[in-house]
Amino acid sequence: MEKRHENALNDLLEMVAFEGHASKPKWKIARWYGQTNFSVTIRRDLRDRWSSHLTDELGWNKVPKLKLAEVNGKIFLMKDVDFFPDKE
């Protein structure tokens, strides 16, 4: 992976960490990895990078689960949080 793509990926993961979600076109993420398809290997690497980036770079002790979904040709990344938490 090229350094500029790695930086873009880290920015994407930080957006998920602090805003709760982010998305990028599926082809773009696959291209960052030098592949033509968004594969299971990419999914695994994203989760590994998520965990290491949050603990090593951001200093988080508890790492929320990273969820991935494909929506209209985009990969939607979100951390494991409730969209509508029960707050009464």
Short mmCIF file of N, CA and C in Angstrom, two decimals:
data_model
loop_
_atom_site.label_atom_id
_atom_site.label_comp_id
_atom_site.label_asym_id
_atom_site.label_seq_id
_atom_site.Cartn_x
_atom_site.Cartn_y
_atom_site.Cartn_z
N MET A 1 0.84 -1.18 0.00
CA MET A 1 0.00 0.00 0.00
C MET A 1 0.89 1.24 0.00
N GLU A 2 0.54 2.19 -0.86
CA GLU A 2 1.30 3.43 -0.91
C GLU A 2 1.05 4.25 0.35
N LYS A 3 2.04 5.05 0.71
CA LYS A 3 1.95 5.85 1.94
C LYS A 3 0.74 6.78 1.91
N ARG A 4 0.46 7.40 0.77
CA ARG A 4 -0.68 8.32 0.70
C ARG A 4 -2.01 7.59 0.90
N HIS A 5 -2.08 6.34 0.44
CA HIS A 5 -3.29 5.55 0.65
C HIS A 5 -3.40 5.14 2.11
N GLU A 6 -2.27 4.80 2.71
CA GLU A 6 -2.27 4.45 4.13
C GLU A 6 -2.72 5.65 4.97
N ASN A 7 -2.26 6.85 4.61
CA ASN A 7 -2.68 8.06 5.33
C ASN A 7 -4.18 8.30 5.16
N ALA A 8 -4.69 8.10 3.95
CA ALA A 8 -6.12 8.27 3.69
C ALA A 8 -6.94 7.25 4.49
N LEU A 9 -6.43 6.03 4.58
CA LEU A 9 -7.11 4.99 5.34
C LEU A 9 -7.12 5.34 6.83
N ASN A 10 -6.00 5.84 7.35
CA ASN A 10 -5.95 6.25 8.75
C ASN A 10 -6.92 7.40 9.02
N ASP A 11 -7.03 8.34 8.09
CA ASP A 11 -8.00 9.43 8.23
C ASP A 11 -9.43 8.88 8.27
N LEU A 12 -9.70 7.90 7.42
CA LEU A 12 -11.02 7.28 7.37
C LEU A 12 -11.34 6.60 8.70
N LEU A 13 -10.37 5.87 9.25
CA LEU A 13 -10.58 5.18 10.52
C LEU A 13 -10.77 6.16 11.67
N GLU A 14 -10.05 7.27 11.65
CA GLU A 14 -10.23 8.29 12.69
C GLU A 14 -11.61 8.94 12.59
N MET A 15 -12.10 9.12 11.37
CA MET A 15 -13.44 9.67 11.21
C MET A 15 -14.47 8.73 11.83
N VAL A 16 -14.29 7.44 11.62
CA VAL A 16 -15.20 6.46 12.23
C VAL A 16 -15.07 6.52 13.75
N ALA A 17 -13.84 6.62 14.25
CA ALA A 17 -13.61 6.63 15.69
C ALA A 17 -14.30 7.82 16.36
N PHE A 18 -14.22 8.99 15.76
CA PHE A 18 -14.72 10.19 16.40
C PHE A 18 -16.13 10.60 15.98
N GLU A 19 -16.55 10.22 14.77
CA GLU A 19 -17.89 10.59 14.31
C GLU A 19 -18.86 9.41 14.31
N GLY A 20 -18.33 8.20 14.42
CA GLY A 20 -19.18 7.02 14.49
C GLY A 20 -19.36 6.28 13.19
N HIS A 21 -19.12 6.96 12.06
CA HIS A 21 -19.29 6.30 10.76
C HIS A 21 -18.56 7.09 9.68
N ALA A 22 -18.32 6.43 8.56
CA ALA A 22 -17.73 7.05 7.38
C ALA A 22 -17.95 6.11 6.21
N SER A 23 -17.78 6.62 4.99
CA SER A 23 -17.90 5.75 3.82
C SER A 23 -16.94 6.20 2.73
N LYS A 24 -16.57 5.24 1.89
CA LYS A 24 -15.73 5.47 0.72
C LYS A 24 -16.21 4.54 -0.37
N PRO A 25 -16.03 4.93 -1.63
CA PRO A 25 -16.38 4.01 -2.72
C PRO A 25 -15.59 2.70 -2.61
N LYS A 26 -16.29 1.63 -2.88
CA LYS A 26 -15.68 0.29 -2.78
C LYS A 26 -14.45 0.17 -3.67
N TRP A 27 -14.52 0.69 -4.89
CA TRP A 27 -13.39 0.59 -5.82
C TRP A 27 -12.16 1.31 -5.28
N LYS A 28 -12.39 2.42 -4.57
CA LYS A 28 -11.26 3.20 -4.06
C LYS A 28 -10.50 2.45 -2.97
N ILE A 29 -11.24 1.83 -2.05
CA ILE A 29 -10.58 1.07 -0.99
C ILE A 29 -9.84 -0.12 -1.58
N ALA A 30 -10.47 -0.81 -2.54
CA ALA A 30 -9.79 -1.94 -3.20
C ALA A 30 -8.52 -1.47 -3.89
N ARG A 31 -8.58 -0.32 -4.52
CA ARG A 31 -7.40 0.22 -5.21
C ARG A 31 -6.28 0.57 -4.23
N TRP A 32 -6.65 1.09 -3.06
CA TRP A 32 -5.64 1.38 -2.04
C TRP A 32 -4.83 0.13 -1.73
N TYR A 33 -5.51 -1.02 -1.75
CA TYR A 33 -4.86 -2.30 -1.45
C TYR A 33 -4.24 -2.95 -2.68
N GLY A 34 -4.34 -2.31 -3.83
CA GLY A 34 -3.77 -2.86 -5.05
C GLY A 34 -4.56 -4.04 -5.60
N GLN A 35 -5.86 -4.07 -5.31
CA GLN A 35 -6.72 -5.16 -5.76
C GLN A 35 -7.86 -4.61 -6.62
N THR A 36 -8.51 -5.50 -7.34
CA THR A 36 -9.64 -5.08 -8.17
C THR A 36 -10.98 -5.31 -7.47
N ASN A 37 -11.00 -6.19 -6.49
CA ASN A 37 -12.23 -6.49 -5.75
C ASN A 37 -12.04 -6.23 -4.27
N PHE A 38 -13.13 -5.87 -3.61
CA PHE A 38 -13.13 -5.70 -2.16
C PHE A 38 -13.26 -7.09 -1.54
N SER A 39 -12.15 -7.60 -1.02
CA SER A 39 -12.08 -9.00 -0.60
C SER A 39 -12.15 -9.17 0.92
N VAL A 40 -12.26 -10.42 1.34
CA VAL A 40 -12.24 -10.76 2.76
C VAL A 40 -10.91 -10.33 3.38
N THR A 41 -9.83 -10.44 2.62
CA THR A 41 -8.51 -10.02 3.11
C THR A 41 -8.52 -8.54 3.46
N ILE A 42 -9.17 -7.74 2.64
CA ILE A 42 -9.27 -6.30 2.92
C ILE A 42 -10.09 -6.07 4.19
N ARG A 43 -11.19 -6.78 4.33
CA ARG A 43 -12.02 -6.64 5.54
C ARG A 43 -11.21 -6.98 6.79
N ARG A 44 -10.47 -8.06 6.73
CA ARG A 44 -9.66 -8.46 7.90
C ARG A 44 -8.59 -7.42 8.21
N ASP A 45 -7.95 -6.91 7.17
CA ASP A 45 -6.91 -5.91 7.38
C ASP A 45 -7.49 -4.62 7.95
N LEU A 46 -8.66 -4.22 7.47
CA LEU A 46 -9.31 -3.02 8.01
C LEU A 46 -9.58 -3.17 9.50
N ARG A 47 -10.06 -4.34 9.90
CA ARG A 47 -10.34 -4.56 11.33
C ARG A 47 -9.05 -4.59 12.14
N ASP A 48 -7.99 -5.19 11.60
CA ASP A 48 -6.70 -5.20 12.29
C ASP A 48 -6.14 -3.78 12.43
N ARG A 49 -6.20 -3.02 11.35
CA ARG A 49 -5.71 -1.64 11.39
C ARG A 49 -6.54 -0.79 12.34
N TRP A 50 -7.84 -1.01 12.36
CA TRP A 50 -8.74 -0.30 13.26
C TRP A 50 -8.30 -0.50 14.71
N SER A 51 -8.11 -1.74 15.07
CA SER A 51 -7.72 -2.05 16.44
C SER A 51 -6.36 -1.46 16.80
N SER A 52 -5.37 -1.65 15.94
CA SER A 52 -4.03 -1.15 16.24
C SER A 52 -3.97 0.37 16.20
N HIS A 53 -4.70 1.01 15.28
CA HIS A 53 -4.68 2.47 15.19
C HIS A 53 -5.30 3.10 16.44
N LEU A 54 -6.41 2.54 16.89
CA LEU A 54 -7.07 3.11 18.06
C LEU A 54 -6.24 2.92 19.33
N THR A 55 -5.60 1.78 19.48
CA THR A 55 -4.81 1.56 20.70
C THR A 55 -3.45 2.24 20.62
N ASP A 56 -2.75 2.09 19.50
CA ASP A 56 -1.38 2.61 19.39
C ASP A 56 -1.33 4.11 19.10
N GLU A 57 -2.14 4.57 18.17
CA GLU A 57 -2.07 5.98 17.76
C GLU A 57 -2.96 6.89 18.59
N LEU A 58 -4.16 6.42 18.94
CA LEU A 58 -5.10 7.27 19.65
C LEU A 58 -5.13 7.01 21.15
N GLY A 59 -4.51 5.91 21.58
CA GLY A 59 -4.41 5.62 23.01
C GLY A 59 -5.69 5.14 23.67
N TRP A 60 -6.60 4.57 22.88
CA TRP A 60 -7.85 4.06 23.45
C TRP A 60 -7.58 2.74 24.16
N ASN A 61 -8.20 2.55 25.32
CA ASN A 61 -8.07 1.29 26.05
C ASN A 61 -9.09 0.26 25.57
N LYS A 62 -10.29 0.73 25.28
CA LYS A 62 -11.35 -0.16 24.81
C LYS A 62 -11.64 0.16 23.35
N VAL A 63 -11.53 -0.84 22.51
CA VAL A 63 -11.74 -0.65 21.07
C VAL A 63 -13.11 -1.18 20.69
N PRO A 64 -14.01 -0.30 20.21
CA PRO A 64 -15.31 -0.78 19.76
C PRO A 64 -15.17 -1.62 18.49
N LYS A 65 -16.11 -2.51 18.27
CA LYS A 65 -16.09 -3.36 17.08
C LYS A 65 -16.35 -2.51 15.84
N LEU A 66 -15.58 -2.76 14.79
CA LEU A 66 -15.77 -2.08 13.51
C LEU A 66 -16.73 -2.91 12.65
N LYS A 67 -17.80 -2.27 12.20
CA LYS A 67 -18.76 -2.94 11.33
C LYS A 67 -18.64 -2.38 9.92
N LEU A 68 -18.77 -3.24 8.92
CA LEU A 68 -18.67 -2.85 7.52
C LEU A 68 -19.94 -3.27 6.79
N ALA A 69 -20.38 -2.41 5.88
CA ALA A 69 -21.54 -2.74 5.05
C ALA A 69 -21.34 -2.11 3.67
N GLU A 70 -21.84 -2.80 2.65
CA GLU A 70 -21.81 -2.23 1.30
C GLU A 70 -23.17 -1.64 0.99
N VAL A 71 -23.18 -0.35 0.63
CA VAL A 71 -24.41 0.35 0.31
C VAL A 71 -24.20 1.14 -0.98
N ASN A 72 -24.89 0.76 -2.03
CA ASN A 72 -24.82 1.46 -3.32
C ASN A 72 -23.39 1.69 -3.81
N GLY A 73 -22.58 0.66 -3.75
CA GLY A 73 -21.21 0.75 -4.27
C GLY A 73 -20.22 1.41 -3.33
N LYS A 74 -20.68 1.74 -2.13
CA LYS A 74 -19.78 2.33 -1.13
C LYS A 74 -19.64 1.37 0.04
N ILE A 75 -18.48 1.43 0.67
CA ILE A 75 -18.27 0.69 1.90
C ILE A 75 -18.55 1.65 3.05
N PHE A 76 -19.51 1.28 3.87
CA PHE A 76 -19.91 2.08 5.01
C PHE A 76 -19.28 1.45 6.25
N LEU A 77 -18.47 2.22 6.95
CA LEU A 77 -17.80 1.75 8.15
C LEU A 77 -18.44 2.42 9.36
N MET A 78 -18.71 1.66 10.39
CA MET A 78 -19.27 2.24 11.61
C MET A 78 -18.75 1.48 12.82
N LYS A 79 -18.67 2.20 13.92
CA LYS A 79 -18.26 1.52 15.14
C LYS A 79 -19.48 0.98 15.85
N ASP A 80 -19.27 0.02 16.70
CA ASP A 80 -20.35 -0.69 17.38
C ASP A 80 -20.98 0.20 18.45
N VAL A 81 -21.96 0.98 18.01
CA VAL A 81 -22.71 1.83 18.94
C VAL A 81 -24.18 1.77 18.56
N ASP A 82 -25.02 2.12 19.48
CA ASP A 82 -26.45 2.19 19.19
C ASP A 82 -26.75 3.48 18.46
N PHE A 83 -27.54 3.41 17.41
CA PHE A 83 -27.95 4.62 16.72
C PHE A 83 -28.96 5.41 17.55
N PHE A 84 -29.80 4.69 18.27
CA PHE A 84 -30.80 5.33 19.12
C PHE A 84 -30.69 4.75 20.53
N PRO A 85 -29.69 5.20 21.30
CA PRO A 85 -29.54 4.66 22.65
C PRO A 85 -30.74 5.04 23.52
N ASP A 86 -31.06 4.16 24.42
CA ASP A 86 -32.19 4.38 25.32
C ASP A 86 -31.79 5.38 26.40
N LYS A 87 -32.17 6.63 26.19
CA LYS A 87 -31.84 7.68 27.16
C LYS A 87 -33.13 8.35 27.61
N GLU A 88 -33.61 7.93 28.75
CA GLU A 88 -34.83 8.54 29.28
C GLU A 88 -34.53 9.20 30.59
#
